[in-house]
Amino acid sequence: MKAVKVGLVLLLLALIWTAGGTEDAAAVKGDRDLMAAFVRNGDLWVKQNNQEKKLASGPFIRNPRWSSDGKWLAFTKGEFEKELWVLELQTAGIRLVHPEGGSNFQWSPSGEKLAFLMNGMLQYVDARNPGTPLGTANGIGNYSWLPSGGGFFASSQPELLPDGWTPVSLCRIPLKVLGDPSQYITVHVLPKQSDDFFAVGTSVFKWSADGRWIAFLATPTASLSADSNTLCVVTADGVVFRTLDEMVNNARWFEWAARGDRLAYIAGVGREAVRNKQLKVLAVTTEKGAAYTPKGFVDQALAWQDMEHVVVSRAVESKEESGQSEPSYPYLVRVELENGKQKLITKPSKKHGAYNPIALHSMLAWVKYNQSVADVMLADENGRRAAAWIKRIDIADSYYGQWNWPVVLAFYCSD
């Protein structure tokens, strides 16, 4: 992949504050259709029309996720994040879905159906009657809903035989035949174990906007997957399969553009977020792409703003093999894909970082965190008139610097 050359001189020039405003400027007016669910002191809250309301008491509420219509929230509860609950915003009614269903749950792209996976068993329920499963499938490694909501795209659980692992199959499963494996449609079978490829599982699956491609991580055994996984794509019909790059086991770090076949991702092996992490963007049909992270820096999260701009959370790269003792706070950078020009959205700081960029129509949100307090910032798309929209959310999980802020924050923005 051809790298876009971003010179050090250009980078230093970019350090001049050009965003046109500061965090002390007037707050951006909230979008009347913008809502955010967040966790504060272990409790579940929502903010809408600049009004905050507590929806559910903890302890240990995590992982708020909106239904596709914004009428429901699913979340986990309990210290080990296993209890799966749903809450209807209009009535504030709360229902337990399953005491052990919280490890991997997803809303349908349409309607009020919620799926969850536990110990290889995939189930889905109607949020209004979550105690009665509508269907069950066994032997599932990972899954995602089909874009239509009419079924699932799933990977199989492999078996360890004397001569090695059985290959992982990728299947399309219509809802009406969920309980009958003989009617699953095998789309593709991943390659057998070799020196170049080893997978005993997958991440969730992400569909390109045109529905032609599916992106996912092929994951080896747990000890290996912490450092290196294979980013793959397969066509919806399974005819074309490609391995693209190596990256950590972090499904938040690859995202499709809103149109077409371009995939943005954070490449680089090694579990530490402060070393060897580069933003790359690839048109998967033609396999033409570029890398955008300057030498001496790392990118740690990304968000598409439009078809030509990606916002990343960037930090100085650690020179220490085991990471750096002092935190290297990230800041936000807007990357113009066509020409490689890059512009600061937030100032680099030695006191706090800018994490988890989220594009929201004509606005941009992120988390400002100083190792003690985390606030949700809201600004226009260029970072101007930035202000704290939500103050003091709970601190997210971090795995070797890979911050997982969606465990405490989820936006809903209507189309």
mmCIF file of N, CA, C and O in Angstrom, residues 271-324:
data_model
loop_
_atom_site.group_PDB
_atom_site.id
_atom_site.type_symbol
_atom_site.label_atom_id
_atom_site.label_comp_id
_atom_site.label_asym_id
_atom_site.label_seq_id
_atom_site.Cartn_x
_atom_site.Cartn_y
_atom_site.Cartn_z
ATOM 1 N N ARG A 271 -0.260 -5.268 20.900
ATOM 2 C CA ARG A 271 -1.454 -4.843 21.628
ATOM 3 C C ARG A 271 -1.381 -3.420 22.155
ATOM 4 O O ARG A 271 -2.403 -2.823 22.487
ATOM 5 N N GLU A 272 -0.188 -2.839 22.252
ATOM 6 C CA GLU A 272 -0.042 -1.504 22.823
ATOM 7 C C GLU A 272 -0.475 -0.438 21.820
ATOM 8 O O GLU A 272 0.034 -0.367 20.704
ATOM 9 N N ALA A 273 -1.406 0.411 22.245
ATOM 10 C CA ALA A 273 -1.927 1.446 21.361
ATOM 11 C C ALA A 273 -0.927 2.559 21.098
ATOM 12 O O ALA A 273 -1.118 3.351 20.171
ATOM 13 N N VAL A 274 0.143 2.637 21.882
ATOM 14 C CA VAL A 274 1.104 3.733 21.746
ATOM 15 C C VAL A 274 2.248 3.395 20.801
ATOM 16 O O VAL A 274 3.185 4.182 20.656
ATOM 17 N N ARG A 275 2.180 2.235 20.144
ATOM 18 C CA ARG A 275 3.240 1.840 19.216
ATOM 19 C C ARG A 275 2.640 1.211 17.960
ATOM 20 O O ARG A 275 1.687 0.433 18.038
ATOM 21 N N ASN A 276 3.201 1.599 16.800
ATOM 22 C CA ASN A 276 2.924 0.897 15.541
ATOM 23 C C ASN A 276 1.437 0.826 15.225
ATOM 24 O O ASN A 276 0.883 -0.250 14.977
ATOM 25 N N LYS A 277 0.757 1.970 15.188
ATOM 26 C CA LYS A 277 -0.659 2.019 14.832
ATOM 27 C C LYS A 277 -0.865 3.126 13.805
ATOM 28 O O LYS A 277 -0.668 4.310 14.108
ATOM 29 N N GLN A 278 -1.269 2.721 12.589
ATOM 30 C CA GLN A 278 -1.375 3.672 11.492
ATOM 31 C C GLN A 278 -2.761 3.643 10.861
ATOM 32 O O GLN A 278 -3.340 2.575 10.644
ATOM 33 N N LEU A 279 -3.269 4.843 10.542
ATOM 34 C CA LEU A 279 -4.521 4.946 9.797
ATOM 35 C C LEU A 279 -4.263 4.603 8.333
ATOM 36 O O LEU A 279 -3.359 5.157 7.698
ATOM 37 N N LYS A 280 -5.071 3.685 7.806
ATOM 38 C CA LYS A 280 -5.026 3.356 6.387
ATOM 39 C C LYS A 280 -6.451 3.371 5.831
ATOM 40 O O LYS A 280 -7.411 3.061 6.545
ATOM 41 N N VAL A 281 -6.568 3.722 4.567
ATOM 42 C CA VAL A 281 -7.856 3.707 3.878
ATOM 43 C C VAL A 281 -7.661 2.981 2.560
ATOM 44 O O VAL A 281 -6.729 3.281 1.798
ATOM 45 N N LEU A 282 -8.546 2.018 2.286
ATOM 46 C CA LEU A 282 -8.393 1.147 1.130
ATOM 47 C C LEU A 282 -9.716 1.017 0.386
ATOM 48 O O LEU A 282 -10.757 0.794 1.009
ATOM 49 N N ALA A 283 -9.665 1.159 -0.933
ATOM 50 C CA ALA A 283 -10.801 0.802 -1.785
ATOM 51 C C ALA A 283 -10.669 -0.683 -2.088
ATOM 52 O O ALA A 283 -9.779 -1.089 -2.833
ATOM 53 N N VAL A 284 -11.521 -1.497 -1.490
ATOM 54 C CA VAL A 284 -11.269 -2.937 -1.506
ATOM 55 C C VAL A 284 -11.473 -3.559 -2.891
ATOM 56 O O VAL A 284 -10.871 -4.586 -3.199
ATOM 57 N N THR A 285 -12.298 -2.955 -3.735
ATOM 58 C CA THR A 285 -12.515 -3.523 -5.064
ATOM 59 C C THR A 285 -11.257 -3.445 -5.907
ATOM 60 O O THR A 285 -10.853 -4.410 -6.567
ATOM 61 N N THR A 286 -10.611 -2.275 -5.895
ATOM 62 C CA THR A 286 -9.396 -2.079 -6.689
ATOM 63 C C THR A 286 -8.125 -2.360 -5.903
ATOM 64 O O THR A 286 -7.045 -2.424 -6.485
ATOM 65 N N GLU A 287 -8.251 -2.482 -4.564
ATOM 66 C CA GLU A 287 -7.126 -2.679 -3.663
ATOM 67 C C GLU A 287 -6.145 -1.504 -3.707
ATOM 68 O O GLU A 287 -4.948 -1.658 -3.440
ATOM 69 N N LYS A 288 -6.650 -0.321 -4.008
ATOM 70 C CA LYS A 288 -5.831 0.885 -3.971
ATOM 71 C C LYS A 288 -6.082 1.628 -2.667
ATOM 72 O O LYS A 288 -7.231 1.818 -2.274
ATOM 73 N N GLY A 289 -5.006 2.053 -2.017
ATOM 74 C CA GLY A 289 -5.173 2.725 -0.747
ATOM 75 C C GLY A 289 -3.964 3.529 -0.361
ATOM 76 O O GLY A 289 -3.009 3.677 -1.139
ATOM 77 N N ALA A 290 -3.990 4.043 0.852
ATOM 78 C CA ALA A 290 -2.903 4.880 1.341
ATOM 79 C C ALA A 290 -2.853 4.826 2.858
ATOM 80 O O ALA A 290 -3.833 4.480 3.526
ATOM 81 N N ALA A 291 -1.683 5.177 3.405
ATOM 82 C CA ALA A 291 -1.485 5.306 4.850
ATOM 83 C C ALA A 291 -1.303 6.781 5.170
ATOM 84 O O ALA A 291 -0.712 7.532 4.393
ATOM 85 N N TYR A 292 -1.800 7.218 6.322
ATOM 86 C CA TYR A 292 -1.877 8.644 6.619
ATOM 87 C C TYR A 292 -1.227 9.064 7.931
ATOM 88 O O TYR A 292 -1.289 10.238 8.287
ATOM 89 N N THR A 293 -0.666 8.158 8.678
ATOM 90 C CA THR A 293 -0.098 8.507 9.984
ATOM 91 C C THR A 293 1.361 8.913 9.829
ATOM 92 O O THR A 293 2.168 8.120 9.325
ATOM 93 N N PRO A 294 1.753 10.122 10.252
ATOM 94 C CA PRO A 294 3.145 10.549 10.122
ATOM 95 C C PRO A 294 4.069 9.697 10.991
ATOM 96 O O PRO A 294 3.662 9.144 12.020
ATOM 97 N N LYS A 295 5.309 9.600 10.575
ATOM 98 C CA LYS A 295 6.303 8.874 11.352
ATOM 99 C C LYS A 295 6.463 9.512 12.721
ATOM 100 O O LYS A 295 6.507 10.731 12.848
ATOM 101 N N GLY A 296 6.563 8.678 13.750
ATOM 102 C CA GLY A 296 6.705 9.174 15.109
ATOM 103 C C GLY A 296 5.398 9.378 15.842
ATOM 104 O O GLY A 296 5.395 9.830 16.987
ATOM 105 N N PHE A 297 4.262 9.004 15.183
ATOM 106 C CA PHE A 297 2.951 9.177 15.801
ATOM 107 C C PHE A 297 2.148 7.887 15.643
ATOM 108 O O PHE A 297 2.489 7.013 14.839
ATOM 109 N N VAL A 298 1.079 7.773 16.426
ATOM 110 C CA VAL A 298 0.157 6.648 16.324
ATOM 111 C C VAL A 298 -1.265 7.180 16.279
ATOM 112 O O VAL A 298 -1.581 8.214 16.877
ATOM 113 N N ASP A 299 -2.128 6.480 15.556
ATOM 114 C CA ASP A 299 -3.558 6.782 15.547
ATOM 115 C C ASP A 299 -4.291 5.689 16.307
ATOM 116 O O ASP A 299 -3.994 4.507 16.150
ATOM 117 N N GLN A 300 -5.267 6.088 17.125
ATOM 118 C CA GLN A 300 -5.854 5.159 18.090
ATOM 119 C C GLN A 300 -7.374 5.017 17.983
ATOM 120 O O GLN A 300 -7.962 4.242 18.709
ATOM 121 N N ALA A 301 -8.009 5.757 17.119
ATOM 122 C CA ALA A 301 -9.448 5.644 16.902
ATOM 123 C C ALA A 301 -9.763 6.447 15.653
ATOM 124 O O ALA A 301 -8.979 7.318 15.255
ATOM 125 N N LEU A 302 -10.918 6.193 15.036
ATOM 126 C CA LEU A 302 -11.241 6.890 13.793
ATOM 127 C C LEU A 302 -12.734 7.078 13.657
ATOM 128 O O LEU A 302 -13.539 6.359 14.263
ATOM 129 N N ALA A 303 -13.107 8.068 12.843
ATOM 130 C CA ALA A 303 -14.507 8.306 12.491
ATOM 131 C C ALA A 303 -14.559 8.951 11.114
ATOM 132 O O ALA A 303 -13.857 9.927 10.862
ATOM 133 N N TRP A 304 -15.381 8.382 10.230
ATOM 134 C CA TRP A 304 -15.631 9.022 8.934
ATOM 135 C C TRP A 304 -16.517 10.245 9.158
ATOM 136 O O TRP A 304 -17.583 10.144 9.759
ATOM 137 N N GLN A 305 -16.093 11.421 8.632
ATOM 138 C CA GLN A 305 -16.968 12.594 8.662
ATOM 139 C C GLN A 305 -17.786 12.703 7.385
ATOM 140 O O GLN A 305 -18.957 13.067 7.420
ATOM 141 N N ASP A 306 -17.158 12.452 6.270
ATOM 142 C CA ASP A 306 -17.809 12.409 4.969
ATOM 143 C C ASP A 306 -16.950 11.530 4.076
ATOM 144 O O ASP A 306 -16.037 10.855 4.554
ATOM 145 N N MET A 307 -17.191 11.547 2.794
ATOM 146 C CA MET A 307 -16.479 10.640 1.913
ATOM 147 C C MET A 307 -15.009 10.989 1.737
ATOM 148 O O MET A 307 -14.222 10.161 1.282
ATOM 149 N N GLU A 308 -14.621 12.190 2.098
ATOM 150 C CA GLU A 308 -13.231 12.617 1.888
ATOM 151 C C GLU A 308 -12.484 12.956 3.157
ATOM 152 O O GLU A 308 -11.320 13.357 3.088
ATOM 153 N N HIS A 309 -13.120 12.815 4.323
ATOM 154 C CA HIS A 309 -12.463 13.207 5.565
ATOM 155 C C HIS A 309 -12.667 12.159 6.658
ATOM 156 O O HIS A 309 -13.789 11.689 6.864
ATOM 157 N N VAL A 310 -11.572 11.829 7.318
ATOM 158 C CA VAL A 310 -11.589 10.931 8.471
ATOM 159 C C VAL A 310 -10.949 11.661 9.644
ATOM 160 O O VAL A 310 -9.893 12.302 9.495
ATOM 161 N N VAL A 311 -11.589 11.586 10.798
ATOM 162 C CA VAL A 311 -11.025 12.157 12.022
ATOM 163 C C VAL A 311 -10.391 11.031 12.824
ATOM 164 O O VAL A 311 -10.999 9.971 13.005
ATOM 165 N N VAL A 312 -9.173 11.270 13.305
ATOM 166 C CA VAL A 312 -8.474 10.279 14.121
ATOM 167 C C VAL A 312 -8.069 10.893 15.453
ATOM 168 O O VAL A 312 -7.922 12.103 15.587
ATOM 169 N N SER A 313 -7.911 10.029 16.427
ATOM 170 C CA SER A 313 -7.335 10.391 17.722
ATOM 171 C C SER A 313 -5.865 9.993 17.669
ATOM 172 O O SER A 313 -5.540 8.813 17.598
ATOM 173 N N ARG A 314 -4.970 10.991 17.695
ATOM 174 C CA ARG A 314 -3.545 10.770 17.420
ATOM 175 C C ARG A 314 -2.691 11.127 18.631
ATOM 176 O O ARG A 314 -2.990 12.063 19.368
ATOM 177 N N ALA A 315 -1.606 10.386 18.812
ATOM 178 C CA ALA A 315 -0.681 10.631 19.917
ATOM 179 C C ALA A 315 0.749 10.429 19.436
ATOM 180 O O ALA A 315 0.997 9.826 18.391
ATOM 181 N N VAL A 316 1.685 10.932 20.236
ATOM 182 C CA VAL A 316 3.101 10.698 19.961
ATOM 183 C C VAL A 316 3.406 9.232 20.234
ATOM 184 O O VAL A 316 2.971 8.668 21.242
ATOM 185 N N GLU A 317 4.141 8.604 19.342
ATOM 186 C CA GLU A 317 4.478 7.195 19.501
ATOM 187 C C GLU A 317 5.502 6.995 20.603
ATOM 188 O O GLU A 317 6.453 7.777 20.733
ATOM 189 N N SER A 318 5.292 5.948 21.401
ATOM 190 C CA SER A 318 6.231 5.633 22.471
ATOM 191 C C SER A 318 7.495 5.009 21.889
ATOM 192 O O SER A 318 7.432 4.194 20.970
ATOM 193 N N LYS A 319 8.620 5.377 22.446
ATOM 194 C CA LYS A 319 9.889 4.786 22.035
ATOM 195 C C LYS A 319 10.299 3.639 22.942
ATOM 196 O O LYS A 319 11.295 2.966 22.684
ATOM 197 N N GLU A 320 9.515 3.413 24.002
ATOM 198 C CA GLU A 320 9.808 2.348 24.942
ATOM 199 C C GLU A 320 9.152 1.053 24.478
ATOM 200 O O GLU A 320 7.995 1.042 24.043
ATOM 201 N N GLU A 321 9.878 -0.046 24.579
ATOM 202 C CA GLU A 321 9.345 -1.336 24.157
ATOM 203 C C GLU A 321 8.102 -1.726 24.939
ATOM 204 O O GLU A 321 7.181 -2.330 24.421
ATOM 205 N N SER A 322 8.081 -1.382 26.212
ATOM 206 C CA SER A 322 6.958 -1.764 27.071
ATOM 207 C C SER A 322 5.982 -0.616 27.279
ATOM 208 O O SER A 322 5.199 -0.617 28.204
ATOM 209 N N GLY A 323 6.019 0.387 26.396
ATOM 210 C CA GLY A 323 5.139 1.534 26.572
ATOM 211 C C GLY A 323 5.807 2.605 27.398
ATOM 212 O O GLY A 323 6.883 2.419 27.964
ATOM 213 N N GLN A 324 5.198 3.765 27.496
ATOM 214 C CA GLN A 324 5.797 4.875 28.200
ATOM 215 C C GLN A 324 5.148 5.055 29.564
ATOM 216 O O GLN A 324 3.970 4.834 29.747
#
